Amino acid sequence: PTPPYLKWAESLHSLLDDQDGIQLFRTFLRQEDCADMLDFWFACSGFRKLESHEGNEEKKVKLAKAIYKKYILDNSGVVSRQIKPATKSFIKDCIGKLHVDPAMFEQAQTEIQTLMEENSYPLFLTSDVYLEHT
Amino acid sequence: IDSEDDLLQECISSAMPKKK
């Protein structure tokens, strides 16, 4: 069988599909001061999952606000700095109108994912954290 | 603040893959 660490090198998706891979990637991102990108990515996925359930509107609004406050509101945050102004405005509008749309974080998640795929992920695969693990 | 953090943490955990 293929060892997990080789699977992690196949794609970002393979890495994020494995608990140990996530943990190691987080260790690396912490060193780079950008672990929030990973948490934001998972928060967006979790939000979408919640969205697919009926009801619970109050919880959805509360969660959308919490995600916005923690990762997007502060322009100096590592996530906020990477998200396009138009995307941030869109999310802010949704929150302001208390209109929690299933797609409200999708664009922001895609932007962060692209950045991880093009930047953090390749760096991770050549990092000491990963190489020592292998 | 605490409950917001808890909610966020719960949300992040819900999106993580389950232990294989």
mmCIF file of C-alpha atoms in Angstrom:
data_model
loop_
_atom_site.group_PDB
_atom_site.id
_atom_site.type_symbol
_atom_site.label_atom_id
_atom_site.label_comp_id
_atom_site.label_asym_id
_atom_site.label_seq_id
_atom_site.Cartn_x
_atom_site.Cartn_y
_atom_site.Cartn_z
ATOM 1 C CA PRO A 1 0.000 0.000 0.000
ATOM 2 C CA THR A 2 1.075 3.585 -0.650
ATOM 3 C CA PRO A 3 2.351 5.249 2.530
ATOM 4 C CA PRO A 4 0.180 8.231 3.562
ATOM 5 C CA TYR A 5 2.977 10.779 3.108
ATOM 6 C CA LEU A 6 3.279 9.857 -0.581
ATOM 7 C CA LYS A 7 -0.438 10.322 -1.019
ATOM 8 C CA TRP A 8 -0.115 13.784 0.545
ATOM 9 C CA ALA A 9 2.265 14.742 -2.245
ATOM 10 C CA GLU A 10 -0.292 13.912 -4.954
ATOM 11 C CA SER A 11 -2.513 16.930 -4.431
ATOM 12 C CA LEU A 12 -3.663 19.411 -1.826
ATOM 13 C CA HIS A 13 -6.959 17.544 -1.792
ATOM 14 C CA SER A 14 -5.244 14.255 -0.854
ATOM 15 C CA LEU A 15 -3.407 16.034 1.937
ATOM 16 C CA LEU A 16 -6.562 17.636 3.315
ATOM 17 C CA ASP A 17 -8.355 14.306 3.200
ATOM 18 C CA ASP A 18 -6.102 12.799 5.850
ATOM 19 C CA GLN A 19 -6.075 13.748 9.540
ATOM 20 C CA ASP A 20 -2.338 13.237 9.982
ATOM 21 C CA GLY A 21 -1.653 15.157 6.793
ATOM 22 C CA ILE A 22 -3.756 18.063 8.011
ATOM 23 C CA GLN A 23 -1.945 18.050 11.332
ATOM 24 C CA LEU A 24 1.484 18.166 9.696
ATOM 25 C CA PHE A 25 0.396 20.819 7.196
ATOM 26 C CA ARG A 26 -0.932 22.890 10.092
ATOM 27 C CA THR A 27 2.416 22.592 11.903
ATOM 28 C CA PHE A 28 4.097 23.934 8.778
ATOM 29 C CA LEU A 29 1.580 26.756 8.311
ATOM 30 C CA ARG A 30 1.981 27.771 11.957
ATOM 31 C CA GLN A 31 5.690 28.275 11.343
ATOM 32 C CA GLU A 32 4.760 30.516 8.427
ATOM 33 C CA ASP A 33 2.141 32.303 10.546
ATOM 34 C CA CYS A 34 -0.679 31.363 8.236
ATOM 35 C CA ALA A 35 -2.486 28.469 9.918
ATOM 36 C CA ASP A 36 -5.634 30.610 9.777
ATOM 37 C CA MET A 37 -5.828 29.919 6.034
ATOM 38 C CA LEU A 38 -6.334 26.230 6.738
ATOM 39 C CA ASP A 39 -8.880 26.843 9.494
ATOM 40 C CA PHE A 40 -10.754 29.262 7.263
ATOM 41 C CA TRP A 41 -10.829 26.709 4.460
ATOM 42 C CA PHE A 42 -12.350 24.097 6.767
ATOM 43 C CA ALA A 43 -14.729 26.631 8.312
ATOM 44 C CA CYS A 44 -16.080 27.382 4.811
ATOM 45 C CA SER A 45 -16.577 23.672 4.138
ATOM 46 C CA GLY A 46 -18.287 23.229 7.500
ATOM 47 C CA PHE A 47 -20.540 26.190 6.798
ATOM 48 C CA ARG A 48 -21.611 24.707 3.482
ATOM 49 C CA LYS A 49 -22.408 21.400 5.209
ATOM 50 C CA LEU A 50 -24.569 23.212 7.734
ATOM 51 C CA GLU A 51 -26.269 25.034 4.903
ATOM 52 C CA SER A 52 -27.444 21.813 3.342
ATOM 53 C CA HIS A 53 -29.530 21.046 6.429
ATOM 54 C CA GLU A 54 -33.000 22.498 6.748
ATOM 55 C CA GLY A 55 -33.770 24.985 9.497
ATOM 56 C CA ASN A 56 -31.306 26.251 12.052
ATOM 57 C CA GLU A 57 -31.298 29.711 10.479
ATOM 58 C CA GLU A 58 -30.213 31.398 13.693
ATOM 59 C CA LYS A 59 -27.184 29.147 13.979
ATOM 60 C CA LYS A 60 -26.230 29.769 10.354
ATOM 61 C CA VAL A 61 -26.326 33.533 10.811
ATOM 62 C CA LYS A 62 -24.322 33.295 14.020
ATOM 63 C CA LEU A 63 -21.739 31.082 12.364
ATOM 64 C CA ALA A 64 -21.474 33.273 9.261
ATOM 65 C CA LYS A 65 -20.864 36.277 11.530
ATOM 66 C CA ALA A 66 -18.272 34.369 13.547
ATOM 67 C CA ILE A 67 -16.355 33.364 10.397
ATOM 68 C CA TYR A 68 -16.532 36.919 9.079
ATOM 69 C CA LYS A 69 -15.350 38.430 12.352
ATOM 70 C CA LYS A 70 -12.490 36.043 12.896
ATOM 71 C CA TYR A 71 -11.010 35.848 9.388
ATOM 72 C CA ILE A 72 -12.265 38.654 7.198
ATOM 73 C CA LEU A 73 -13.136 41.764 9.193
ATOM 74 C CA ASP A 74 -9.562 42.550 10.249
ATOM 75 C CA ASN A 75 -7.827 43.618 7.035
ATOM 76 C CA SER A 76 -4.402 42.811 8.433
ATOM 77 C CA GLY A 77 -5.265 39.145 9.037
ATOM 78 C CA VAL A 78 -3.553 36.538 6.863
ATOM 79 C CA VAL A 79 -6.844 35.374 5.319
ATOM 80 C CA SER A 80 -8.291 38.840 4.837
ATOM 81 C CA ARG A 81 -5.153 40.078 3.063
ATOM 82 C CA GLN A 82 -5.498 37.329 0.454
ATOM 83 C CA ILE A 83 -9.164 37.763 -0.345
ATOM 84 C CA LYS A 84 -10.206 40.155 -3.106
ATOM 85 C CA PRO A 85 -11.973 43.350 -1.982
ATOM 86 C CA ALA A 86 -15.041 42.508 -4.096
ATOM 87 C CA THR A 87 -15.296 39.109 -2.420
ATOM 88 C CA LYS A 88 -15.088 40.702 1.019
ATOM 89 C CA SER A 89 -17.786 43.241 0.111
ATOM 90 C CA PHE A 90 -20.054 40.469 -1.073
ATOM 91 C CA ILE A 91 -19.699 38.585 2.231
ATOM 92 C CA LYS A 92 -20.164 41.786 4.223
ATOM 93 C CA ASP A 93 -23.388 42.513 2.304
ATOM 94 C CA CYS A 94 -24.725 39.017 2.964
ATOM 95 C CA ILE A 95 -24.041 39.410 6.689
ATOM 96 C CA GLY A 96 -25.508 42.915 6.783
ATOM 97 C CA LYS A 97 -28.726 41.773 5.168
ATOM 98 C CA LEU A 98 -28.760 38.679 7.405
ATOM 99 C CA HIS A 99 -28.952 36.789 4.157
ATOM 100 C CA VAL A 100 -26.928 33.651 4.691
ATOM 101 C CA ASP A 101 -26.448 32.143 1.298
ATOM 102 C CA PRO A 102 -24.912 28.673 0.880
ATOM 103 C CA ALA A 103 -22.497 30.189 -1.620
ATOM 104 C CA MET A 104 -21.513 33.205 0.439
ATOM 105 C CA PHE A 105 -18.049 31.917 1.366
ATOM 106 C CA GLU A 106 -17.417 29.882 -1.765
ATOM 107 C CA GLN A 107 -15.489 32.513 -3.703
ATOM 108 C CA ALA A 108 -13.365 33.376 -0.658
ATOM 109 C CA GLN A 109 -12.646 29.701 -0.051
ATOM 110 C CA THR A 110 -11.608 29.254 -3.685
ATOM 111 C CA GLU A 111 -9.238 32.219 -3.457
ATOM 112 C CA ILE A 112 -7.593 30.816 -0.329
ATOM 113 C CA GLN A 113 -7.449 27.339 -1.830
ATOM 114 C CA THR A 114 -5.757 28.621 -4.985
ATOM 115 C CA LEU A 115 -3.206 30.399 -2.849
ATOM 116 C CA MET A 116 -2.484 27.264 -0.833
ATOM 117 C CA GLU A 117 -2.214 25.178 -4.011
ATOM 118 C CA GLU A 118 0.171 27.594 -5.689
ATOM 119 C CA ASN A 119 2.138 28.679 -2.673
ATOM 120 C CA SER A 120 1.902 27.002 0.747
ATOM 121 C CA TYR A 121 1.367 23.461 -0.522
ATOM 122 C CA PRO A 122 4.459 23.235 -2.784
ATOM 123 C CA LEU A 123 6.494 24.904 -0.033
ATOM 124 C CA PHE A 124 5.186 22.360 2.443
ATOM 125 C CA LEU A 125 6.347 19.465 0.237
ATOM 126 C CA THR A 126 9.913 20.773 0.321
ATOM 127 C CA SER A 127 9.816 21.871 3.964
ATOM 128 C CA ASP A 128 11.797 20.339 6.807
ATOM 129 C CA VAL A 129 8.526 19.488 8.531
ATOM 130 C CA TYR A 130 7.464 17.254 5.638
ATOM 131 C CA LEU A 131 10.898 15.879 4.762
ATOM 132 C CA GLU A 132 11.633 14.934 8.360
ATOM 133 C CA HIS A 133 8.321 13.148 8.503
ATOM 134 C CA THR A 134 9.125 11.121 5.420
ATOM 135 C CA ILE B 1 -17.291 35.412 22.567
ATOM 136 C CA ASP B 2 -16.776 31.910 23.934
ATOM 137 C CA SER B 3 -19.855 30.492 22.300
ATOM 138 C CA GLU B 4 -18.857 32.093 18.973
ATOM 139 C CA ASP B 5 -15.480 30.417 19.220
ATOM 140 C CA ASP B 6 -17.097 27.127 20.133
ATOM 141 C CA LEU B 7 -19.437 27.392 17.174
ATOM 142 C CA LEU B 8 -16.526 28.103 14.861
ATOM 143 C CA GLN B 9 -14.482 25.236 16.281
ATOM 144 C CA GLU B 10 -17.416 22.872 15.914
ATOM 145 C CA CYS B 11 -17.836 24.005 12.314
ATOM 146 C CA ILE B 12 -14.158 23.450 11.495
ATOM 147 C CA SER B 13 -14.198 20.002 13.108
ATOM 148 C CA SER B 14 -17.331 19.011 11.213
ATOM 149 C CA ALA B 15 -15.491 19.557 7.935
ATOM 150 C CA MET B 16 -12.439 17.494 8.879
ATOM 151 C CA PRO B 17 -12.102 13.940 7.575
ATOM 152 C CA LYS B 18 -12.919 11.232 10.091
ATOM 153 C CA LYS B 19 -10.132 9.072 11.484
ATOM 154 C CA LYS B 20 -9.512 6.094 9.223
#
